[in-house]
Amino acid sequence: AAIDGLDAPLRIAMLHHHVVNPPILHVGRAAWQLGMRLRNAKEVYDYFLEKRFTAVLNGHRHFGYRYHPAWAPLFLSAPSATLGCRTGAKPYFWRLEIRGGELLSVRERALAPT
């Protein structure tokens, strides 16, 4: 990937807790909620911006969403693999296609029944 003419590595972070609010609530870093997000979410969020992360993946809330503001990384949250999503959606995961150091696509994929 290139940013402002400079080669930039593809950086993807995977966390249990979320750093940003689900987009249906409101835009911005997640407010502190006991047991719900990182206590230092602001610092982590700022680090992701500074280091130009491509994507940040999280779970914890059992709520799946995709949120990509123009100025920040792509934020992906996965629902519970066993309980599904709080919205009632069946369990799914995110599939990221990466080739040649570039994130080519991001797609929801249903978990196959066992």
Short mmCIF file of C-alpha atoms in Angstrom, two decimals:
data_model
loop_
_atom_site.label_atom_id
_atom_site.label_comp_id
_atom_site.label_asym_id
_atom_site.label_seq_id
_atom_site.Cartn_x
_atom_site.Cartn_y
_atom_site.Cartn_z
CA ALA A 1 0.00 0.00 0.00
CA ALA A 2 1.16 3.55 -0.59
CA ILE A 3 0.35 6.62 1.49
CA ASP A 4 1.40 10.03 0.18
CA GLY A 5 3.82 8.36 -2.21
CA LEU A 6 5.53 6.38 0.56
CA ASP A 7 5.40 2.63 0.91
CA ALA A 8 3.40 1.75 4.01
CA PRO A 9 3.04 -1.70 5.53
CA LEU A 10 -0.34 -3.34 5.86
CA ARG A 11 -1.13 -3.19 9.57
CA ILE A 12 -4.03 -5.12 11.09
CA ALA A 13 -4.78 -5.23 14.82
CA MET A 14 -6.93 -7.85 16.53
CA LEU A 15 -8.37 -7.04 19.94
CA HIS A 16 -10.99 -8.58 22.16
CA HIS A 17 -12.48 -5.27 23.33
CA HIS A 18 -13.68 -2.52 21.02
CA VAL A 19 -11.98 0.85 20.53
CA VAL A 20 -14.81 2.67 18.72
CA ASN A 21 -18.55 2.66 19.28
CA PRO A 22 -20.72 0.59 17.00
CA PRO A 23 -21.74 2.97 14.19
CA ILE A 24 -25.44 2.69 15.02
CA LEU A 25 -24.85 4.47 18.35
CA HIS A 26 -22.75 7.44 17.26
CA VAL A 27 -19.41 8.11 15.66
CA GLY A 28 -16.27 8.30 17.76
CA ARG A 29 -14.16 6.51 20.29
CA ALA A 30 -16.08 4.31 22.67
CA ALA A 31 -17.03 5.83 26.00
CA TRP A 32 -15.76 3.92 29.00
CA GLN A 33 -18.18 1.26 30.19
CA LEU A 34 -17.28 -1.19 32.91
CA GLY A 35 -16.05 -4.36 31.23
CA MET A 36 -16.95 -3.10 27.75
CA ARG A 37 -13.99 -1.34 26.21
CA LEU A 38 -10.33 -0.71 26.73
CA ARG A 39 -9.65 1.75 29.54
CA ASN A 40 -7.01 3.34 27.31
CA ALA A 41 -9.09 3.30 24.10
CA LYS A 42 -8.20 6.91 23.28
CA GLU A 43 -4.47 6.15 23.36
CA VAL A 44 -4.94 2.94 21.36
CA TYR A 45 -7.13 4.74 18.81
CA ASP A 46 -4.54 7.53 18.46
CA TYR A 47 -1.79 4.92 18.02
CA PHE A 48 -3.74 3.22 15.21
CA LEU A 49 -4.10 6.60 13.48
CA GLU A 50 -0.45 7.55 13.96
CA LYS A 51 0.85 4.20 12.69
CA ARG A 52 -1.68 4.18 9.83
CA PHE A 53 -3.30 0.85 10.58
CA THR A 54 -5.40 -0.58 7.78
CA ALA A 55 -7.91 -2.48 9.91
CA VAL A 56 -8.83 -3.18 13.52
CA LEU A 57 -10.83 -6.33 14.36
CA ASN A 58 -12.64 -6.93 17.64
CA GLY A 59 -15.37 -8.99 19.23
CA HIS A 60 -16.61 -8.94 22.85
CA ARG A 61 -19.99 -7.24 22.34
CA HIS A 62 -21.64 -10.04 20.34
CA PHE A 63 -22.54 -7.38 17.82
CA GLY A 64 -21.19 -7.40 14.28
CA TYR A 65 -20.47 -4.20 12.41
CA ARG A 66 -18.26 -2.63 9.79
CA TYR A 67 -17.25 1.01 10.22
CA HIS A 68 -14.72 2.86 8.07
CA PRO A 69 -14.37 6.61 8.53
CA ALA A 70 -12.25 8.30 5.85
CA TRP A 71 -9.60 9.41 8.37
CA ALA A 72 -9.16 6.14 10.29
CA PRO A 73 -8.69 2.39 9.90
CA LEU A 74 -11.50 0.02 8.98
CA PHE A 75 -13.11 -1.23 12.21
CA LEU A 76 -14.71 -4.69 12.11
CA SER A 77 -16.57 -6.36 14.94
CA ALA A 78 -17.61 -9.98 14.88
CA PRO A 79 -20.67 -11.38 16.66
CA SER A 80 -20.55 -14.44 18.88
CA ALA A 81 -19.63 -17.61 16.99
CA THR A 82 -22.19 -19.58 19.02
CA LEU A 83 -24.90 -17.07 19.90
CA GLY A 84 -24.91 -14.96 16.76
CA CYS A 85 -25.45 -11.21 16.77
CA ARG A 86 -27.53 -9.16 19.19
CA THR A 87 -29.48 -8.00 16.12
CA GLY A 88 -30.68 -11.55 15.58
CA ALA A 89 -28.30 -12.27 12.68
CA LYS A 90 -26.89 -15.79 12.60
CA PRO A 91 -23.21 -16.29 13.52
CA TYR A 92 -20.74 -15.03 10.94
CA PHE A 93 -17.11 -14.06 10.59
CA TRP A 94 -15.17 -11.56 8.51
CA ARG A 95 -13.06 -12.80 5.61
CA LEU A 96 -10.22 -10.49 4.61
CA GLU A 97 -8.51 -11.07 1.29
CA ILE A 98 -4.93 -9.84 1.35
CA ARG A 99 -2.57 -10.07 -1.59
CA GLY A 100 0.73 -8.36 -2.27
CA GLY A 101 0.52 -6.37 0.96
CA GLU A 102 -2.90 -4.91 0.09
CA LEU A 103 -6.31 -5.47 1.63
CA LEU A 104 -8.37 -6.37 -1.44
CA SER A 105 -11.75 -7.23 0.04
CA VAL A 106 -13.65 -7.66 3.29
CA ARG A 107 -16.73 -9.87 3.34
CA GLU A 108 -19.13 -11.37 5.85
CA ARG A 109 -19.19 -15.15 5.80
CA ALA A 110 -21.80 -17.27 7.58
CA LEU A 111 -20.48 -19.97 9.86
CA ALA A 112 -21.23 -23.37 8.37
CA PRO A 113 -23.53 -25.54 10.47
CA THR A 114 -21.74 -28.38 12.23
#
